[in-house]
Coordinates of C-alpha atoms and ligand atoms in Angstrom, one line a residue:
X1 CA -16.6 93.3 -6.2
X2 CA -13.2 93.7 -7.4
X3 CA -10.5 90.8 -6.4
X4 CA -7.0 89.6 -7.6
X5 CA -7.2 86.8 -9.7
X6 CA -4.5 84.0 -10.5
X7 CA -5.1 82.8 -14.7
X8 CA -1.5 81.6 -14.9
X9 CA 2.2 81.3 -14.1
X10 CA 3.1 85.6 -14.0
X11 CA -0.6 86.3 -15.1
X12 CA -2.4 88.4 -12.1
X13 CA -5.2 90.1 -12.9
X14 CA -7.8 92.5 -10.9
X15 CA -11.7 91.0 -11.9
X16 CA -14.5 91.9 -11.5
X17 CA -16.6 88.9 -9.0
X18 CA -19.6 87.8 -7.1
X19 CA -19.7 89.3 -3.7
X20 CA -19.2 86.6 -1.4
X21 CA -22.3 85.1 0.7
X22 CA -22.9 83.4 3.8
X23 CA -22.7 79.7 3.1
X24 CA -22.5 78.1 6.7
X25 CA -23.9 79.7 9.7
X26 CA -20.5 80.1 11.4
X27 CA -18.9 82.5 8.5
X28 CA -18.7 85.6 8.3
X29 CA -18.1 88.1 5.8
X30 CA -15.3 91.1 5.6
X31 CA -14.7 94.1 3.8
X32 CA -11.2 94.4 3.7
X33 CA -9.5 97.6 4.8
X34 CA -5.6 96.5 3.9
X35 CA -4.5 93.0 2.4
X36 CA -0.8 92.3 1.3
X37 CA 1.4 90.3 -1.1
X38 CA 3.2 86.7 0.7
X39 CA 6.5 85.2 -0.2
X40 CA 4.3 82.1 -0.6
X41 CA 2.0 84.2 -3.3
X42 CA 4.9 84.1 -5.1
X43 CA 5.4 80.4 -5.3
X44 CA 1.5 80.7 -7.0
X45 CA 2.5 83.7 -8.8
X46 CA 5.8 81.6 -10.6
X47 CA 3.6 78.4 -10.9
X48 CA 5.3 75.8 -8.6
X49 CA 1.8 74.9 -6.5
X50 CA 0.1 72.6 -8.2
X51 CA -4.6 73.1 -8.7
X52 CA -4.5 76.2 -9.2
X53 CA -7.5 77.2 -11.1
X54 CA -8.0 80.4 -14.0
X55 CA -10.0 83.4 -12.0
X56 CA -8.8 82.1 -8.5
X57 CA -9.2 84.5 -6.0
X58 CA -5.4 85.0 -4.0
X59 CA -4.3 86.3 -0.8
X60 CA -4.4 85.4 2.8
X61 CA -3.2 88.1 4.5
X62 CA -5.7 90.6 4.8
X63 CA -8.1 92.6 7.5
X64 CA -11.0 94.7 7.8
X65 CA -15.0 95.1 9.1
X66 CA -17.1 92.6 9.4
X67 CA -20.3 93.2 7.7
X68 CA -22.4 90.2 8.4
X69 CA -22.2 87.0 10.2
X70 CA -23.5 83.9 10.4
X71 CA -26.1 82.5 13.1
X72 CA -23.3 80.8 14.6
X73 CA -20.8 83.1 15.1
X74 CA -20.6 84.1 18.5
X75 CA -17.6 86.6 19.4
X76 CA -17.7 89.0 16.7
X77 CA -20.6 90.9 15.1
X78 CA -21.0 93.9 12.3
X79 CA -19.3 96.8 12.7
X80 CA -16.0 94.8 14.3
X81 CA -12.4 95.5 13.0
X82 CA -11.0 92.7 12.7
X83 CA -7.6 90.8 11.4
X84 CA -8.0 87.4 10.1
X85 CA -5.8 84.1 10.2
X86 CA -4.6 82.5 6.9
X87 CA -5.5 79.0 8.2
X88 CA -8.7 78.2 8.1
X89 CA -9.5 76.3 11.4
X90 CA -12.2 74.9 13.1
X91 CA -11.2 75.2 17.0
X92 CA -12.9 72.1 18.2
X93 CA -10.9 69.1 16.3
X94 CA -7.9 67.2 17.9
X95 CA -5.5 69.5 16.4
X96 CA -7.3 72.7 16.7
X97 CA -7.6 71.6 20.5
X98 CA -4.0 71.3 20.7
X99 CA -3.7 74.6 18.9
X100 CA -2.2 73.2 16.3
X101 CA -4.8 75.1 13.5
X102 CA -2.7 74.8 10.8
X103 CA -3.2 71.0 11.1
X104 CA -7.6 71.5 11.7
X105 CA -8.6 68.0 10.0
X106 CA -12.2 69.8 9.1
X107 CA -11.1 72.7 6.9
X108 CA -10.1 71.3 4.0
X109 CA -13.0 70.1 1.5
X110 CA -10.2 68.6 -1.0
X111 CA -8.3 67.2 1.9
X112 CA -8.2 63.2 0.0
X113 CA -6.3 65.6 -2.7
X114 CA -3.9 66.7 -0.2
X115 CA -3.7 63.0 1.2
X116 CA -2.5 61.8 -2.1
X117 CA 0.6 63.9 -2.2
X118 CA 1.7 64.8 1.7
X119 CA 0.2 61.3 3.3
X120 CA -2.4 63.1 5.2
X121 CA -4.3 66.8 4.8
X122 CA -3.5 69.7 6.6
X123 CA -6.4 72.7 7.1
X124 CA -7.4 74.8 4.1
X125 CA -5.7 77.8 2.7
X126 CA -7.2 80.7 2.1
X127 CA -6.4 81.7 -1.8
X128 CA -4.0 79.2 -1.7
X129 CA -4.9 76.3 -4.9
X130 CA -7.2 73.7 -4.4
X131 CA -5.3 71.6 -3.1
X132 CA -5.9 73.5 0.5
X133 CA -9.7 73.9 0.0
X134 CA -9.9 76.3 -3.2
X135 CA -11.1 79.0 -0.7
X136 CA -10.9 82.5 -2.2
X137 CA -8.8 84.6 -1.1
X138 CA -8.8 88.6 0.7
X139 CA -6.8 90.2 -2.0
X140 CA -10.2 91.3 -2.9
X141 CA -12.8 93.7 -1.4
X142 CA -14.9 91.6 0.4
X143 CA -14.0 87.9 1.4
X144 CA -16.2 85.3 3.0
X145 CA -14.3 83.8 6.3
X146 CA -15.4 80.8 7.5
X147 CA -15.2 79.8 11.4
X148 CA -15.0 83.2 12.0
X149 CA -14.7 83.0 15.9
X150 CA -11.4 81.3 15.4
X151 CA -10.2 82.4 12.7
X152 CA -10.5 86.3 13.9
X153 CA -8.8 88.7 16.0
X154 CA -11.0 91.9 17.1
X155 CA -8.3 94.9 17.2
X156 CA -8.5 98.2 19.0
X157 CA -9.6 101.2 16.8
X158 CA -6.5 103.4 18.0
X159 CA -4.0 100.9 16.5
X160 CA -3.4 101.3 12.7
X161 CA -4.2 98.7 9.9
X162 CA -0.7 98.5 9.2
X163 CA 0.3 97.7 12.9
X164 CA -1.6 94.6 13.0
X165 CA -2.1 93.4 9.6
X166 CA 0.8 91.2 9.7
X167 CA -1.0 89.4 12.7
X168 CA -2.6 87.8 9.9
X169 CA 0.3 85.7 8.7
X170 CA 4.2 86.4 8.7
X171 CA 4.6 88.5 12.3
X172 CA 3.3 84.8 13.6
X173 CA 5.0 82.8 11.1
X174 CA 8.3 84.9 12.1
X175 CA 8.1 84.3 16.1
X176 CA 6.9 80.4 15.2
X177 CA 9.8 80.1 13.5
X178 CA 12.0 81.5 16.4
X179 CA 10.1 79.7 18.9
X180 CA 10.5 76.3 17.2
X181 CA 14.3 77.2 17.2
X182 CA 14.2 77.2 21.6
X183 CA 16.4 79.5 21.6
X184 CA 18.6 79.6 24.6
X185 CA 20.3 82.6 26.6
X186 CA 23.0 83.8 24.4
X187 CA 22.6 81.6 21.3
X188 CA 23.6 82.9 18.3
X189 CA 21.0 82.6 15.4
X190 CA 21.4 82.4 12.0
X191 CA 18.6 83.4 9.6
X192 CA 18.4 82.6 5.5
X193 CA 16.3 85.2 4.0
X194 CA 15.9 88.7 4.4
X195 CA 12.5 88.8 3.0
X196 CA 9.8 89.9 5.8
X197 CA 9.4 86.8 7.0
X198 CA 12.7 86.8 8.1
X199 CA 13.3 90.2 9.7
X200 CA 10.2 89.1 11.9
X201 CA 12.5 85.8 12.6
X202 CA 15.2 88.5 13.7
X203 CA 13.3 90.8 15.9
X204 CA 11.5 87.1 17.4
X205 CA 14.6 85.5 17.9
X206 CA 16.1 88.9 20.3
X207 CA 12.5 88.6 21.8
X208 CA 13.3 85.3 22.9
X209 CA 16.7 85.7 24.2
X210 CA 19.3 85.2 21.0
X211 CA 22.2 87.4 21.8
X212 CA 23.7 87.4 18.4
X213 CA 21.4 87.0 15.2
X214 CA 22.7 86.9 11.5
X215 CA 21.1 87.4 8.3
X216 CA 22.1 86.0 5.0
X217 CA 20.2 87.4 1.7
X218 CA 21.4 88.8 -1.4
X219 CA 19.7 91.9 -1.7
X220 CA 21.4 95.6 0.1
X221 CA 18.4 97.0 0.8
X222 CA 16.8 93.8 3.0
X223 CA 20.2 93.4 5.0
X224 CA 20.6 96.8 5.4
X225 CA 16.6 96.7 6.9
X226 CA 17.6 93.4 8.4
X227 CA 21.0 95.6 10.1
X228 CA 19.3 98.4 10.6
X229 CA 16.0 97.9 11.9
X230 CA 15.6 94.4 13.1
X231 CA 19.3 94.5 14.5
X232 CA 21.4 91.5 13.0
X233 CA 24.9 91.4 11.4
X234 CA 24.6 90.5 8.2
X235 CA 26.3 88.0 5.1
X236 CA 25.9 88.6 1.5
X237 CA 26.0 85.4 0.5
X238 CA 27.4 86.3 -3.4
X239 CA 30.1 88.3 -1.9
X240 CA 31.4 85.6 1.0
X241 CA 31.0 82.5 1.9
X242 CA 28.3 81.5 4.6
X243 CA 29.5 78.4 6.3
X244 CA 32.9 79.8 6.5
X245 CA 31.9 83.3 7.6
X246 CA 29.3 81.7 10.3
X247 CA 32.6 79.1 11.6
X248 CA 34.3 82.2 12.1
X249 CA 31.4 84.0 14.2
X250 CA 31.1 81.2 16.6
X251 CA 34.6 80.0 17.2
X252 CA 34.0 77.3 14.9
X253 CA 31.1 75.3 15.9
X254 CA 28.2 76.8 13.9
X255 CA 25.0 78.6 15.1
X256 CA 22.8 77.2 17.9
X257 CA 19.8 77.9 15.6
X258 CA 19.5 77.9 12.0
X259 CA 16.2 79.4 10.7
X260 CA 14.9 78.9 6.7
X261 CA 13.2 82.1 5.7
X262 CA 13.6 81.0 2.2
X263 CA 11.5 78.2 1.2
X264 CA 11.3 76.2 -2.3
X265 CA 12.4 79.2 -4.7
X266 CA 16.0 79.5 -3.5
X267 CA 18.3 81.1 -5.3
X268 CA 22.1 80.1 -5.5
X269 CA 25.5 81.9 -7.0
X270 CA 27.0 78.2 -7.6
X271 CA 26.5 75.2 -9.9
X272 CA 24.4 73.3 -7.8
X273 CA 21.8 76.0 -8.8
X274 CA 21.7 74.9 -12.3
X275 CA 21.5 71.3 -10.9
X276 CA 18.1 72.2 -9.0
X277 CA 16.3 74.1 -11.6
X278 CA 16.8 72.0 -14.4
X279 CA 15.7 69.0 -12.4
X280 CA 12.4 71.5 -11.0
X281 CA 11.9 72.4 -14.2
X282 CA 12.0 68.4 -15.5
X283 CA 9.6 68.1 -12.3
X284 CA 12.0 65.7 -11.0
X285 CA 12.1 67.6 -7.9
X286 CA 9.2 70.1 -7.3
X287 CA 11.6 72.4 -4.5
X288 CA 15.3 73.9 -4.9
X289 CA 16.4 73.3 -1.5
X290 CA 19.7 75.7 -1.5
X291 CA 19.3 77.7 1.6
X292 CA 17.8 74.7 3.4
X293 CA 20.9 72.5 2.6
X294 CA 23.0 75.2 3.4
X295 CA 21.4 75.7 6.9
X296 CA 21.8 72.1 7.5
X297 CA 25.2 72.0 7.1
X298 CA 26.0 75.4 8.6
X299 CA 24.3 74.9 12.4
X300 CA 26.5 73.4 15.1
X301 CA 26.7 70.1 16.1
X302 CA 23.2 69.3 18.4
X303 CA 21.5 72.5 16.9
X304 CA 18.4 72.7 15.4
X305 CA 16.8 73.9 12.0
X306 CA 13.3 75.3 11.9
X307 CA 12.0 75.6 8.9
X308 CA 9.2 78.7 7.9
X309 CA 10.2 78.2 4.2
X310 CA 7.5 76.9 2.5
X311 CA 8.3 73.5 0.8
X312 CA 5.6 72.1 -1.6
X313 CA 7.1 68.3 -2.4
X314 CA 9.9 66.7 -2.9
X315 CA 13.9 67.5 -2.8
X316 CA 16.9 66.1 -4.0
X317 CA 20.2 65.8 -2.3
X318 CA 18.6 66.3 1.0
X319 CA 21.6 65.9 4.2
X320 CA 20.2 63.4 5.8
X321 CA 23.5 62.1 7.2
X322 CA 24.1 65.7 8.8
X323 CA 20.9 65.4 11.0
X324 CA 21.8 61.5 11.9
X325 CA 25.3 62.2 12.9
X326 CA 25.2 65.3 14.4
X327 CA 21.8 65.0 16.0
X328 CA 19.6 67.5 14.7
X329 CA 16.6 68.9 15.4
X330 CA 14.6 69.8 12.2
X331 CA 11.1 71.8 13.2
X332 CA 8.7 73.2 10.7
X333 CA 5.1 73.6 9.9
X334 CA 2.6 76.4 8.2
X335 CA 2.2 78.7 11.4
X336 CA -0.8 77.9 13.4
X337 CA -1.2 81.7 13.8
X338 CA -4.7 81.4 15.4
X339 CA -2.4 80.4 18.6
X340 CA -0.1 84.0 18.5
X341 CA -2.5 86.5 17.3
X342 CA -3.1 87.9 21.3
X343 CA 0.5 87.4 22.5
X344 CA 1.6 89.5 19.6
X345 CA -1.2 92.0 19.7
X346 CA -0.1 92.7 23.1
X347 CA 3.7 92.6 22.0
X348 CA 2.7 95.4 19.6
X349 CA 0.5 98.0 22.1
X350 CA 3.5 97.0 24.4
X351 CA 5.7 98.6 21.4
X352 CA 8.4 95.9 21.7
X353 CA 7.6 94.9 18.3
X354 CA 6.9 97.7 15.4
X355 CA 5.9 95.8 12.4
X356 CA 5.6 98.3 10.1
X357 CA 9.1 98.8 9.6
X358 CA 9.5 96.0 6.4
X359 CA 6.4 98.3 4.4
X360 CA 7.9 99.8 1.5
X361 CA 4.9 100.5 -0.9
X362 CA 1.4 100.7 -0.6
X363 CA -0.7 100.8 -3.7
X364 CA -4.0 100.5 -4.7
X365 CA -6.4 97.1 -5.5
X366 CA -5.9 97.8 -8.8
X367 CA -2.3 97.8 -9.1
X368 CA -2.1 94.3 -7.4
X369 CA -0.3 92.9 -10.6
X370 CA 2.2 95.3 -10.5
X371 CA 2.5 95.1 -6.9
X372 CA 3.5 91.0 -7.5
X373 CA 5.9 91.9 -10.4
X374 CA 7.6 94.5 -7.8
X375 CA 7.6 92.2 -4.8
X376 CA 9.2 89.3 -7.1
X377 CA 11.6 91.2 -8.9
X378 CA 12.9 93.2 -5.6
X379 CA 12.5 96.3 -7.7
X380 CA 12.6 99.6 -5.7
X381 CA 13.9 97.9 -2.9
X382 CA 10.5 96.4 -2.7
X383 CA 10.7 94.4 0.8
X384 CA 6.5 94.5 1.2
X385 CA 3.5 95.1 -0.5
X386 CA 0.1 96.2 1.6
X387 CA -2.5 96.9 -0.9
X388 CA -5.5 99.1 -0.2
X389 CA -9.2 98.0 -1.6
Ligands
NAD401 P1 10.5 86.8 0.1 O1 10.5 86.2 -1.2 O2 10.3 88.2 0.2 O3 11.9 86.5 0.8 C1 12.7 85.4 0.6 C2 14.2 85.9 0.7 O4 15.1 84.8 0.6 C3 14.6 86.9 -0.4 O5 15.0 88.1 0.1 C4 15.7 86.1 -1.2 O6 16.7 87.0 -1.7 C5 16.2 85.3 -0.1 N1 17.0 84.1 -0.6 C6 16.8 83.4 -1.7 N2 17.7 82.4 -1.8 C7 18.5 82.5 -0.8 C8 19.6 81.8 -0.3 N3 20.1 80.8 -1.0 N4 20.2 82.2 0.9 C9 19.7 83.2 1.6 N5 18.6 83.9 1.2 C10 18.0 83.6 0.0 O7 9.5 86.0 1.0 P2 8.9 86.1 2.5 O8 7.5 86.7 2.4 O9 9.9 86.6 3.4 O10 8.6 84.5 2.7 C11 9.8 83.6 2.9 C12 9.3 82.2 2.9 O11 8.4 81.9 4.0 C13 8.5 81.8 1.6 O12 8.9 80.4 1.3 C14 7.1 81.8 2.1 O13 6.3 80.9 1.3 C15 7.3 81.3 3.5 N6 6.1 81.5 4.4 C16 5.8 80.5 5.2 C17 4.8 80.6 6.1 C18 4.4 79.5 7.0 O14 3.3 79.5 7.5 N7 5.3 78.6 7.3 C19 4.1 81.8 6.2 C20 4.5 82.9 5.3 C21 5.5 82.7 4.5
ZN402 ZN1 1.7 83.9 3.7
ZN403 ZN1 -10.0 72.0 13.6

């Protein structure tokens, strides 16, 4: 089959593979219909998560038929359409029980890897190093996915691939985010990142009762989207400045919420931007935590941060006196989307939520590496990527 390969740092290619096989009687394999490029590819794509391996198989947002299935696999057989969950989960373990699957403690067969650097494992990955299990990924044809029956949502035939495929990943991690924020009646909610993670943070927070959500991002296009679509006021943050513009759109005290859409890439106009990527580049601190700083210090007194950004280790100047003295709440976690994939299905047929707004291109397998270049690069107003195998 043909899949997406990681060799190095801005070096995707499109392989030829093995097919995938049944290995355990509760997998199952898929042949994708529609797969799509992550903000946290990217942190693989620029080379700032560590075990990746040449010919790696990436992506872990994808969707399509199953084909065959294990002896174990209950719920789904061949012929089903189905959308699959990036974290690989087992559904039986204490945190699967608590349906915290992004936390399984029996998907990850590196997990004393992931010990040594985070204190304890969380589940495997799929396409996402080796660090999180070296499973390959479903920018790809085919992928194998194991624990099918949890990690798999049937979908109806008269709903479009491109309505549900984000049930796979970043409409969930989007709401999760939002949710971890417990948004009250009338909050206002600030969100870092325009990127589709954060538009679904936007649409999630009005869903859960924000009256007033804002947007900070650097890009026109992705405000404008973010404005237009998803319904927030918006900041550029290299035209004004964000803790001063946010003082002044809630009387002074900050925003009740303060989402981090960004994660460990941040970008910044000032100095301190310098500071973080020489010291990243020195590996003297693995994350540049701009936009996470920035949210600390920005949200009100008693607020609380939740975090979607994905961090991978360790960060310098981190405000730890903010969140002592004014007595924050800091939330985050990989989204344990095994837990939203119904609610959000239904949200979808119910049309309060229409994904498919932040799809700007859709290209072919074979153009994944151009595809990443695109979605890195914000070229062509490039918000996201769905690729078709
Ligand atoms: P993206 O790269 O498309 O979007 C990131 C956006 O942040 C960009 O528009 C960029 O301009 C903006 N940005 C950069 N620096 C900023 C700053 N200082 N202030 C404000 N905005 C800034 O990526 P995405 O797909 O939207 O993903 C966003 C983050 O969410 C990534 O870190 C990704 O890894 C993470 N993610 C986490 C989960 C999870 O389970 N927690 C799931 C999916 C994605
Ligand atoms: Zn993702
Ligand atoms: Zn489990």
């Amino acid at each position: 089959m043909k899949a997406t390969c990681w060799f190095d740092k801005h070096d995707v290619r499109v392989e030829r593979v093995p097919d995938p096989e049944i290995r355990n009687p509760r997998d199952a394999i898929v042949k994708i219909t529609s797969t799509a490029i992550c903000g946290s590819d990217l942190h693989l794509y620029n080379g700032f998560i560590p075990t990746m391996q040449a010919g790696d198989i990436l992506g872990h947002e994808f969707m399509g038929h199953v084909v065959e299935v294990g002896e174990g696999v209950t719920k789904i057989s061949a012929g089903d359409r189905v959308v699959v969950a990036f974290p690989i989960a087992c559904g039986g373990c204490f945190f699967c029980k608590r349906e915290t699957y992004s936390l399984c403690e029996n998907s990850n067969p590196n997990a004393p890897m992931a010990a040594k650097l985070w204190g304890h494992s969380p589940a495997g990955i799929f396409g996402y190093s080796h660090l999180l299990g070296g499973y390959p990924g479903g920018q790809a044809e085919y992928a194998r996915v194991p624990y099918a029956d949890v990690g798999t949502i049937k979908v109806p035939e008269d709903m479009t691939d491109e309505q549900v495929l984000f049930l796979s990943d970043i409409l969930p991690t989007g709401y999760m985010a939002a949710e971890q924020g417990n948004i009250q009646p009338g909050d206002v909610v600030a969100v870092w990142g325009a990127g589709p993670v954060g538009q679904f943070a936007i649409v999630s927070a009005y869903l859960l009762g924000a009256e007033r959500v804002i947007a900070i991002d650097r890009f026109p296009s992705r405000l404008r989207l973010a404005r237009e679509r998803a319904g927030a006021d918006t900041i550029n943050y290299e035209e004004t400045d964000v803790h001063e513009a946010l003082r002044e759109a809630t009387g002074g005290r900050g925003p009740d919420v303060a989402i981090d859409a960004v994660g460990m890439e941040a970008h910044a106009p000032a100095l301190v931007h310098a500071y973080d990527r020489v010291k990243q580049a020195l590996m003297l601190e693995s994350d540049r935590p701009y936009a996470l700083r920035q949210a600390l210090l920005a949200v009100r007194n008693g607020g609380t941060v939740s975090v979607a950004g994905v961090y991978g280790g360790l960060i310098d100047k981190f405000p730890m006196g903010t969140i002592v003295n004014r007595a924050l709440t800091v939330r985050s976690g990989q989204t344990h989307v095994q837990r939203y994939m119904q609610p959000l299905l239904e949200r979808i047929r119910r049309r309060e939520i229409d994904p498919t707004f932040i799809i700007t291109h859709r290209l072919p397998l074979d153009q994944a590496p151009a595809g990443y270049r695109m979605f890195l690069q914000k070229e062509d107003d490039c918000e996201k990527v769905v690729l078709k195998p």
